PDB file of C-alpha atoms in Angstrom:
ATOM      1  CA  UNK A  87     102.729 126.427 114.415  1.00 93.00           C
ATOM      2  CA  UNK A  88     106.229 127.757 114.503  1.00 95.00           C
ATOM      3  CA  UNK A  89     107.790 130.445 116.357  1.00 92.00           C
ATOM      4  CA  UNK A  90     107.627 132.498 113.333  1.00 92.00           C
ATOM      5  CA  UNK A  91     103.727 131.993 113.531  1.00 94.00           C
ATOM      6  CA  UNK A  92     104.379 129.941 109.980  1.00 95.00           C
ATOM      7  CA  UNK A  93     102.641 126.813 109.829  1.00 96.00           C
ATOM      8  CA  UNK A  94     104.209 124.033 108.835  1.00 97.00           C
ATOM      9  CA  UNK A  95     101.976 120.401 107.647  1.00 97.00           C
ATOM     10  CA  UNK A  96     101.307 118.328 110.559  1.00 95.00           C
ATOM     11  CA  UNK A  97     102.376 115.226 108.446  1.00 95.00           C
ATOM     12  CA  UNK A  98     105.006 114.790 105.382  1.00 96.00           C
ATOM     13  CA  UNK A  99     106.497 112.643 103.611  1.00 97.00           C
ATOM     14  CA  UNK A 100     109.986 111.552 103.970  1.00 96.00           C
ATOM     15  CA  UNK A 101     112.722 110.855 101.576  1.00 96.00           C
ATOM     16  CA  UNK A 102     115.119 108.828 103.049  1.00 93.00           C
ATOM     17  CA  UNK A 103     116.244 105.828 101.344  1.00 85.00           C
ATOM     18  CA  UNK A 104     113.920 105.907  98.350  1.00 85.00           C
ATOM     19  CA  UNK A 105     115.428 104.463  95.452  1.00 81.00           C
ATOM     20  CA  UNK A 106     116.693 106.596  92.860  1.00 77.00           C
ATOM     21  CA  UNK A 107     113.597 105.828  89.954  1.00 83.00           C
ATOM     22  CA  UNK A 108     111.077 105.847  92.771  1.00 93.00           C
ATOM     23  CA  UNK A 109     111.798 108.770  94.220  1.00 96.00           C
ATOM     24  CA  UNK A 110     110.131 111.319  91.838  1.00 97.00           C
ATOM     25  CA  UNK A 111     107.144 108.999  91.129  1.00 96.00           C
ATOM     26  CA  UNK A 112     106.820 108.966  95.002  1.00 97.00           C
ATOM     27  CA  UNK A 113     106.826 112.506  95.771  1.00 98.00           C
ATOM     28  CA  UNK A 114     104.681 113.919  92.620  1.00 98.00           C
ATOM     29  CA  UNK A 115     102.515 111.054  93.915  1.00 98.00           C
ATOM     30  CA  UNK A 116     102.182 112.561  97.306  1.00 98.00           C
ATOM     31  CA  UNK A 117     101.681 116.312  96.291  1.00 99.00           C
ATOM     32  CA  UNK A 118      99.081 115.531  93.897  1.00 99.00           C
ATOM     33  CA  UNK A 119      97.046 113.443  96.593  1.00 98.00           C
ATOM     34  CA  UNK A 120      97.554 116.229  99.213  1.00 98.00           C
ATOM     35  CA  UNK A 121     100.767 116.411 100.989  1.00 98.00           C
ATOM     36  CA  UNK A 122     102.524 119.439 101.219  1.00 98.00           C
ATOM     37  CA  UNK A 123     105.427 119.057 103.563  1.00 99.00           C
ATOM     38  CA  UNK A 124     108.478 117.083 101.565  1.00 99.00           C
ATOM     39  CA  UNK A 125     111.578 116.142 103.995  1.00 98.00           C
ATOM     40  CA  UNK A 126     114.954 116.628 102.205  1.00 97.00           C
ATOM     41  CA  UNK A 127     118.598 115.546 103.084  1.00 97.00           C
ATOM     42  CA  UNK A 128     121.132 116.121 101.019  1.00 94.00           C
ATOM     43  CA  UNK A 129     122.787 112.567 102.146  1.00 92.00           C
ATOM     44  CA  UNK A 130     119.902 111.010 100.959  1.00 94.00           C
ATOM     45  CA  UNK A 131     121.585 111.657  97.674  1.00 92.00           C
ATOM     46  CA  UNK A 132     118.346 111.865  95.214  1.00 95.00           C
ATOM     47  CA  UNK A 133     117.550 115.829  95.633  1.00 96.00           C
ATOM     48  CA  UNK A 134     117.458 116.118  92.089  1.00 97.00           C
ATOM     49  CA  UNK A 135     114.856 113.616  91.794  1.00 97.00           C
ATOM     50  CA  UNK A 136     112.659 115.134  94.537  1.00 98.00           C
ATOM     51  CA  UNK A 137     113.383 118.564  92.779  1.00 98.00           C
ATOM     52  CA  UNK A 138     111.688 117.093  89.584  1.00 98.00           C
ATOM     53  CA  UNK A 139     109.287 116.096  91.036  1.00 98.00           C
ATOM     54  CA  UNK A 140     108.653 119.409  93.131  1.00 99.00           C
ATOM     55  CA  UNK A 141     108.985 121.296  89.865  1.00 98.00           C
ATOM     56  CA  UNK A 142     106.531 119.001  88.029  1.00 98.00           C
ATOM     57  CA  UNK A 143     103.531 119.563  90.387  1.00 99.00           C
ATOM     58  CA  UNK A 144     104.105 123.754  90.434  1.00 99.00           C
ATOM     59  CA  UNK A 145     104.616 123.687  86.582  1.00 98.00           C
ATOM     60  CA  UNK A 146     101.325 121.652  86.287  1.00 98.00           C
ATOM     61  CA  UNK A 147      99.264 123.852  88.957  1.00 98.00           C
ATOM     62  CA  UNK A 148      98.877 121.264  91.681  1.00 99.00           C
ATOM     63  CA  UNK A 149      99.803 123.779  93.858  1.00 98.00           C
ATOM     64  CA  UNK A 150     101.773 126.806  94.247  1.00 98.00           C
ATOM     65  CA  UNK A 151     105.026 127.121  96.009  1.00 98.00           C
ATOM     66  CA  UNK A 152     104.032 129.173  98.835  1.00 98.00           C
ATOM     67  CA  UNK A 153     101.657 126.036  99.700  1.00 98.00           C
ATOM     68  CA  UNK A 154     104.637 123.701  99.697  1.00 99.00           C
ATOM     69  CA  UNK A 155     107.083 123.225 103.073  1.00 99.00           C
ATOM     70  CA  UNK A 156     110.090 121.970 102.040  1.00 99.00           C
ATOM     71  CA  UNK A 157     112.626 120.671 104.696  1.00 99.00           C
ATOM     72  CA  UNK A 158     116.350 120.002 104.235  1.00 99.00           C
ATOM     73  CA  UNK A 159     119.643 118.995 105.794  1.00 98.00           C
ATOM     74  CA  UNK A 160     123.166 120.201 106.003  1.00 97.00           C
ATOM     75  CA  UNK A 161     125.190 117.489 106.259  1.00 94.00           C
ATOM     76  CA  UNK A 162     128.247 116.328 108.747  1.00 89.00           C
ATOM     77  CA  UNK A 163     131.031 116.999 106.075  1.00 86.00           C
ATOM     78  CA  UNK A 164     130.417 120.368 105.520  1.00 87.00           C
ATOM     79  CA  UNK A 165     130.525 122.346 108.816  1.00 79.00           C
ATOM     80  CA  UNK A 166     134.341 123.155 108.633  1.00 66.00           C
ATOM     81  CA  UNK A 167     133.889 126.686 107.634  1.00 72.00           C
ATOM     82  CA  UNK A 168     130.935 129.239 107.300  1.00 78.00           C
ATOM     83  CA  UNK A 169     131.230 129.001 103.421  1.00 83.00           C
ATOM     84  CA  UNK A 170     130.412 125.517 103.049  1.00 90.00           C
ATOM     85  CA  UNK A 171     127.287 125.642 104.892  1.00 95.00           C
ATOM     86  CA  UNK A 172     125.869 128.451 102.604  1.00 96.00           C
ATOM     87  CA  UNK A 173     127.576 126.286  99.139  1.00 95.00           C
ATOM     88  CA  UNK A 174     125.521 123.381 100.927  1.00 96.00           C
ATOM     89  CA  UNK A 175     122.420 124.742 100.986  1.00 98.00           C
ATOM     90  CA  UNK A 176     123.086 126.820  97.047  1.00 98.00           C
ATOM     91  CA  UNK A 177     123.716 123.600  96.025  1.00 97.00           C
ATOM     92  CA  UNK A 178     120.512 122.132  97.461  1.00 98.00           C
ATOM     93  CA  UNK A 179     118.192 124.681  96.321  1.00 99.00           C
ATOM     94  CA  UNK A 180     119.751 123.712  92.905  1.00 98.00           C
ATOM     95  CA  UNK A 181     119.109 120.151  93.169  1.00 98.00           C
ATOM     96  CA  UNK A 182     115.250 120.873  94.539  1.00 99.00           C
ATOM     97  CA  UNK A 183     114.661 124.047  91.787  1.00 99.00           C
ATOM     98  CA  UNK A 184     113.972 125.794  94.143  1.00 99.00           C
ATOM     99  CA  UNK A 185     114.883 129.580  95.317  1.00 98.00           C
ATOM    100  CA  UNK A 186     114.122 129.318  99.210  1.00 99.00           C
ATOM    101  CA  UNK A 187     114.098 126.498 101.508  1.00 99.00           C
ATOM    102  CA  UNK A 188     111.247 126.584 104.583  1.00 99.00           C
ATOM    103  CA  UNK A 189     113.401 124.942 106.625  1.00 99.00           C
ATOM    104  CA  UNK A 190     117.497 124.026 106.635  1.00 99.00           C
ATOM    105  CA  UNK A 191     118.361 121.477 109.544  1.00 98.00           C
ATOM    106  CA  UNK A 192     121.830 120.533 111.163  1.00 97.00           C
ATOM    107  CA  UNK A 193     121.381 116.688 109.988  1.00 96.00           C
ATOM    108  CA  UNK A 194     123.699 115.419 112.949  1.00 93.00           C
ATOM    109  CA  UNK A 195     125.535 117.287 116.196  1.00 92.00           C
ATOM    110  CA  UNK A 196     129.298 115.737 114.910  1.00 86.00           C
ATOM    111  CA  UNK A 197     131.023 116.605 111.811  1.00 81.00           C
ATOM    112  CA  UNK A 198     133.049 114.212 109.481  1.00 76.00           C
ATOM    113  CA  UNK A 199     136.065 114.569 108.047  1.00 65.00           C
ATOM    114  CA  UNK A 200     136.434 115.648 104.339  1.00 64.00           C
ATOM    115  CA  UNK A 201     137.713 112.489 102.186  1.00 61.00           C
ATOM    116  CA  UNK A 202     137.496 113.062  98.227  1.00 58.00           C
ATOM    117  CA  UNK A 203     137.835 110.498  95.908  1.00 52.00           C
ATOM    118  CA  UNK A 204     136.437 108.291  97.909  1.00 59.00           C
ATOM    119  CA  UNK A 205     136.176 104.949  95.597  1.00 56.00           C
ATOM    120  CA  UNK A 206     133.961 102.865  98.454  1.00 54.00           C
ATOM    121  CA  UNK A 207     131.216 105.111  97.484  1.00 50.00           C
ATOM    122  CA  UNK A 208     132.240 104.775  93.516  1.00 50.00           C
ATOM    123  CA  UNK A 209     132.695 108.572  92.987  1.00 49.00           C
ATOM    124  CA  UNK A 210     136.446 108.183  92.643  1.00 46.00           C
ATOM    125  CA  UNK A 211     137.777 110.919  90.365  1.00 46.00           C
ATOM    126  CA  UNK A 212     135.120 112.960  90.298  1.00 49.00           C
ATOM    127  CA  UNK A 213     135.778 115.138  92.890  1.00 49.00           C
ATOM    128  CA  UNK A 214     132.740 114.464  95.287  1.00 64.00           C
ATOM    129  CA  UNK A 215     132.884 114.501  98.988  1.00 64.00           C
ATOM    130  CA  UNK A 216     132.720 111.081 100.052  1.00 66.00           C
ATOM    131  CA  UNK A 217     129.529 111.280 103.069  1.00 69.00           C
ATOM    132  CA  UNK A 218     130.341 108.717 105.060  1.00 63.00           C
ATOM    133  CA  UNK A 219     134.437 109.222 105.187  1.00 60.00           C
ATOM    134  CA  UNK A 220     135.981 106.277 106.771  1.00 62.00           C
ATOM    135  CA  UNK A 221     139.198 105.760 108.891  1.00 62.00           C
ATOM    136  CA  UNK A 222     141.863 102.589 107.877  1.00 64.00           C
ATOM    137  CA  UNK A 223     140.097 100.458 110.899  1.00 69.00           C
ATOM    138  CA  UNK A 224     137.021 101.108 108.807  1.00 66.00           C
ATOM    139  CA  UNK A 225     135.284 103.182 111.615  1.00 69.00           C
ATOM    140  CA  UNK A 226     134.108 106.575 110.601  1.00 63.00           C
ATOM    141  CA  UNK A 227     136.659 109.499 110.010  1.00 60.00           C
ATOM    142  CA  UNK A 228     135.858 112.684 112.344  1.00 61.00           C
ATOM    143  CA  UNK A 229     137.062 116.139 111.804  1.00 58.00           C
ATOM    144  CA  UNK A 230     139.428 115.422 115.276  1.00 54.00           C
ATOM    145  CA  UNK A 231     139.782 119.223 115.405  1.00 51.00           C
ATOM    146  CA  UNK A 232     135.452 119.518 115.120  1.00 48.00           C
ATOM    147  CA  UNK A 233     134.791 116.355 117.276  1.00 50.00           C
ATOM    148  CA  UNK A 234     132.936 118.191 119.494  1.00 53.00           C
ATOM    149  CA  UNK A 235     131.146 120.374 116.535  1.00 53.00           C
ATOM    150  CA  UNK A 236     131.273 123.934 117.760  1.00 76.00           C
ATOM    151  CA  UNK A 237     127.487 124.307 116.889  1.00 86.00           C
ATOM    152  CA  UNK A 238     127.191 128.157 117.828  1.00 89.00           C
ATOM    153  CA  UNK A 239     129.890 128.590 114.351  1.00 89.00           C
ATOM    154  CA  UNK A 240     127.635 126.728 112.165  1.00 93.00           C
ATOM    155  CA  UNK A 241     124.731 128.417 113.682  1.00 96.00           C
ATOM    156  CA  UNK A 242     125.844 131.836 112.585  1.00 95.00           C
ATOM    157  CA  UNK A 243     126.672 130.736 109.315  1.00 96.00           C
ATOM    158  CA  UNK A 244     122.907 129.310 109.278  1.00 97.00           C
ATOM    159  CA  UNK A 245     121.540 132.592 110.323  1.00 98.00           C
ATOM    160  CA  UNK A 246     123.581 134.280 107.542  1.00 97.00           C
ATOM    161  CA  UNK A 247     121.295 131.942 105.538  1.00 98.00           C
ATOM    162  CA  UNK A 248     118.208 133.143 106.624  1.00 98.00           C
ATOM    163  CA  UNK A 249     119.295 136.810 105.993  1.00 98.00           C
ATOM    164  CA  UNK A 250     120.277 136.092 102.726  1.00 98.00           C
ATOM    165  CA  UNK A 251     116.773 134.837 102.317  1.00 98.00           C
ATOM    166  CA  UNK A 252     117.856 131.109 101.381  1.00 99.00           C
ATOM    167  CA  UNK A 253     115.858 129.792 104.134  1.00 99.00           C
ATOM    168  CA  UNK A 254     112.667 130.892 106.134  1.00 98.00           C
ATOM    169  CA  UNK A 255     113.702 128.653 108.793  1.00 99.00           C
ATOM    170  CA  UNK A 256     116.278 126.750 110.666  1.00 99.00           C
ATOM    171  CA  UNK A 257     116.391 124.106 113.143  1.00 99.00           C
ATOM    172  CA  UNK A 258     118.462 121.277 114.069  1.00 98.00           C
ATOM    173  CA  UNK A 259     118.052 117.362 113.720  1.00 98.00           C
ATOM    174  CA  UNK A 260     119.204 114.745 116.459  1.00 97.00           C
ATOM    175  CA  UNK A 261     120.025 117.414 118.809  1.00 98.00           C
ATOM    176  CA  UNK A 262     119.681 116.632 123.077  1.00 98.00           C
ATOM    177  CA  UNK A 263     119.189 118.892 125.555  1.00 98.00           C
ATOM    178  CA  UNK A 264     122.929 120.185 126.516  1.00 96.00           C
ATOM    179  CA  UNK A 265     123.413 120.493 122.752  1.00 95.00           C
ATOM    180  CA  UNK A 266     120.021 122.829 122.218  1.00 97.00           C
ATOM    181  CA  UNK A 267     120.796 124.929 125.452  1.00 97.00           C
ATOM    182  CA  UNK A 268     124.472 125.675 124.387  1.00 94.00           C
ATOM    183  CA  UNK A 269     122.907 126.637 120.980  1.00 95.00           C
ATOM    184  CA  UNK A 270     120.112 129.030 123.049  1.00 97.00           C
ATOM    185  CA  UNK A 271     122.371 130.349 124.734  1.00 96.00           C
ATOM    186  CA  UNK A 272     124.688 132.049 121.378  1.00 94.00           C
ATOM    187  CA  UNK A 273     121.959 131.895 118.967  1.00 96.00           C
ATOM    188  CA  UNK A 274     119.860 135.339 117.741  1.00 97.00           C
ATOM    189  CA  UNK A 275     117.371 133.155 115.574  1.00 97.00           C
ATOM    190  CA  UNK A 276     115.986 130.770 117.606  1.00 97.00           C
ATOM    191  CA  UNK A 277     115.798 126.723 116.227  1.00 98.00           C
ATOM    192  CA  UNK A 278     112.702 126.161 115.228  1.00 98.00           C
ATOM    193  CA  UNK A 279     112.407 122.725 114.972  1.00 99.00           C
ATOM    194  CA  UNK A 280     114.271 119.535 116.402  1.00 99.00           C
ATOM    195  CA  UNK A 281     113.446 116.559 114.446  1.00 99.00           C
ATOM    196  CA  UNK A 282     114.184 113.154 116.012  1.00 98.00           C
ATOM    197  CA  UNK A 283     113.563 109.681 116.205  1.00 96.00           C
ATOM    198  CA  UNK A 284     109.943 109.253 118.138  1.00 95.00           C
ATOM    199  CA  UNK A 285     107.595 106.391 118.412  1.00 94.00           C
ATOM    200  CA  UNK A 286     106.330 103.962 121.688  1.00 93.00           C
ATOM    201  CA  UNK A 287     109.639 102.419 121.897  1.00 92.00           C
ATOM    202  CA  UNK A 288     111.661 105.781 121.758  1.00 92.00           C
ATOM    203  CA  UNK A 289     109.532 107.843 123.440  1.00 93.00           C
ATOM    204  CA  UNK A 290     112.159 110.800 124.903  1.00 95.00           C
ATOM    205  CA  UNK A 291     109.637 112.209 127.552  1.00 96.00           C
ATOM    206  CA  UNK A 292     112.331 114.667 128.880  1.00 98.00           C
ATOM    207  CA  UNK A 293     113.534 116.019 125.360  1.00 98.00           C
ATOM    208  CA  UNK A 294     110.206 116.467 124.694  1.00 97.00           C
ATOM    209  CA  UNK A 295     109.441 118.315 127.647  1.00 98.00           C
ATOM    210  CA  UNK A 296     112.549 120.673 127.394  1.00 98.00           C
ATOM    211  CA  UNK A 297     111.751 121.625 123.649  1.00 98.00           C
ATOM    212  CA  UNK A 298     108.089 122.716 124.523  1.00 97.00           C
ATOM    213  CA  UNK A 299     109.487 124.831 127.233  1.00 98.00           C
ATOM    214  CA  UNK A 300     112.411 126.083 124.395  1.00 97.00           C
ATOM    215  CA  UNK A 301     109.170 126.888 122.000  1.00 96.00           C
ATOM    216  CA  UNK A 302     111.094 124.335 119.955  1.00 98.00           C
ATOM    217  CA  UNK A 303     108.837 122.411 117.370  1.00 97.00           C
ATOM    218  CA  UNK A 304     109.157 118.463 117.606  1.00 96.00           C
ATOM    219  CA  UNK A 305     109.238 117.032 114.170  1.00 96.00           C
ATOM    220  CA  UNK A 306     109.598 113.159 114.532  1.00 96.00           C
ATOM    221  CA  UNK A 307     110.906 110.314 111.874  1.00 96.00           C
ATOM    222  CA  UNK A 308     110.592 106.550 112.104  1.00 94.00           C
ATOM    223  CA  UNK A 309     107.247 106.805 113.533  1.00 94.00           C
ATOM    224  CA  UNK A 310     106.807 103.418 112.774  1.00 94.00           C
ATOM    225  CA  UNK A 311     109.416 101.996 114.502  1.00 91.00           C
ATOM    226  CA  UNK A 312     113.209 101.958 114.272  1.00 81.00           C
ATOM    227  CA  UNK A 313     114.352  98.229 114.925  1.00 69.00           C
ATOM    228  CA  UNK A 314     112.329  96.434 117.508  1.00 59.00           C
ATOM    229  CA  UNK A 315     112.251  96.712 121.917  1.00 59.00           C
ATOM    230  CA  UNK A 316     111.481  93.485 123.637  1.00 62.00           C
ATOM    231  CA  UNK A 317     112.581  91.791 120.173  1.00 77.00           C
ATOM    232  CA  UNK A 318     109.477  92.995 118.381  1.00 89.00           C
ATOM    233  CA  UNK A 319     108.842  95.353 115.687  1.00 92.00           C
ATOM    234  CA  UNK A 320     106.110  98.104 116.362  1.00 93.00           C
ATOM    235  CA  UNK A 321     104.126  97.058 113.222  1.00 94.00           C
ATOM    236  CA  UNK A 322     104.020  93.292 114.786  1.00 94.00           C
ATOM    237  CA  UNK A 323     103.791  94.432 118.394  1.00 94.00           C
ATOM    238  CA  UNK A 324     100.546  92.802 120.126  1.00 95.00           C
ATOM    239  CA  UNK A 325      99.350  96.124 121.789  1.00 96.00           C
ATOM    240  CA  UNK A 326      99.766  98.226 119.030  1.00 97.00           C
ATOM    241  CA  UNK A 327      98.089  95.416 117.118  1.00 98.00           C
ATOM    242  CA  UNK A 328      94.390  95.350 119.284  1.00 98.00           C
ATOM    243  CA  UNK A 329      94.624  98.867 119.520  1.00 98.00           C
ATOM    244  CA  UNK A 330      94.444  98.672 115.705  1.00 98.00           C
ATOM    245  CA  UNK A 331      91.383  96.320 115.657  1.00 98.00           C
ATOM    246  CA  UNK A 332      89.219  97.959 118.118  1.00 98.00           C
ATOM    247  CA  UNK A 333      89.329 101.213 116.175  1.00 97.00           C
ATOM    248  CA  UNK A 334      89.365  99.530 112.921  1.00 98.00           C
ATOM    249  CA  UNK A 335      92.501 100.729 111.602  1.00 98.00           C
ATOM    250  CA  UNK A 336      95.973  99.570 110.552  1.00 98.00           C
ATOM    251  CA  UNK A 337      98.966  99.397 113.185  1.00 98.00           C
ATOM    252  CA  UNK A 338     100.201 101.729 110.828  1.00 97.00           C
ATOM    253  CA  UNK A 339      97.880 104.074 110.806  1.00 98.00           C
ATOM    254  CA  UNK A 340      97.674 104.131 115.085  1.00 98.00           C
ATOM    255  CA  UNK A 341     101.292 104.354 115.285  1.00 97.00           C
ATOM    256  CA  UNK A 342     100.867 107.608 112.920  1.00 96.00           C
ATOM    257  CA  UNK A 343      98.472 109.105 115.143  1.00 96.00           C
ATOM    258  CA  UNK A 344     100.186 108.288 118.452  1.00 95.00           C
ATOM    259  CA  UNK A 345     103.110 110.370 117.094  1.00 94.00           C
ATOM    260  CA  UNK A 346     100.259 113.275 115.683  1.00 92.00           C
ATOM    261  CA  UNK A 347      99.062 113.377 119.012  1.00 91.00           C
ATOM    262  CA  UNK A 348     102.116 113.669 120.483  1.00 84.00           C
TER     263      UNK A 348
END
């Protein structure tokens, strides 16, 4: 339950890293079995797809839109000024076909410089923002003036969002404690959600803790496991692995309810 007293589905199904091809087969897939929480990024780079998909299943009748929660991400190249974050998300709910988002998430707590033309991601000449911007050393290019991304700015500009009814929601993504308090403490609608990497080997007892006592919703990815601790993936670990047998399920499926649990 959010803030808001909205509910958002206890499980969903992420998009990050499906192939383009897959994508839509993936996510009409998932709606028509049941799901109804789809987690967006506009870095993931297949929104369209995803929106095809989405548009599919309400066209059809699977199910209507106001059953759907639909999660996005602004992303670390366009926090420079309040306009791109509202262009961002426009030009999201044009790749999903969609009019509202449930929820619009600050992907990352840095922002990146703006490189166009950027031929290591073959969009030279187009005019695209290249996402991952990199310096001549071939580390990542920062906006040196936004290291330190004044998140209250991009907050406001987020808020403006939900007044302008392009979002129901808005949260953040990756965020720690300092970062969430600094935003609590300019912010007049509160984050409601925080997603981050959770599972046994990333636990984060104390972020945890802080965010229930914020009234800050937890939404977790790489519940399965995010390279290995001790050298050994969570799907091969040994514990995880007789917890699986004596209730008859899949590591998988424990590791899934650990984090449901949670």
């Amino acid at each position: 339950v959010l803030h808001t007293g909205r509910l958002m589905p206890l499980v969903g199904l992420g998009t990050w890293k499906a192939k383009p091809g897959d994508v839509e087969r993936a996510v009409r897939a998932a709606i028509e079995a049941g799901y109804r929480h789809i987690d967006c990024a506009k870095c993931y780079d297949n929104e369209r797809e995803v929106g095809a998909a989405i548009r599919g299943c309400l066209d059809a009748g699977v199910c209507a839109r106001e059953d759907l929660f639909v999660t996005s991400k602004l992303w670390n190249t366009e926090k420079k000024y309040a306009r791109d974050v509202r262009n961002a998300l426009e030009n999201t709910l044009r790749d999903l076909q969609l009019d509202y988002l449930d929820l619009y998430l600050i992907h990352w707590p840095v922002a990146f410089g703006r490189v166009v033309n950027c031929a290591c991601h073959g969009n030279a000449g187009d005019g695209a923002i290249c996402p991952f911007p990199k310096r001549a050393d071939g580390g990542l290019k920062y906006d040196d003036a936004r290291r330190r991304v004044p998140h209250a700015e991009t907050w406001r500009a987020l808020e403006a969002c939900v007044d302008g009814g392009l979002a129901t929601h808005i949260g953040v993504s990756n965020f720690n404690e300092a970062q969430l308090q600094a935003l609590l403490d300019a912010c007049t609608v509160r984050p409601a959600v925080n997603q981050i990497e959770l599972h046994p080997y990333n636990a984060s007892p104390a972020l945890c803790a802080y965010c229930a006592e914020q009234g800050i919703l937890l939404t977790s990815y790489c519940v399965l496991g995010h390279g290995s601790g001790a050298g050994v993936p969570l799907l091969e670990s040994p514990v995880v692995a007789a917890i699986a047998e004596r209730r008859g399920m899949t590591p998988a499926q424990v590791l899934i309810r650990f984090q449901t649990e949670r």
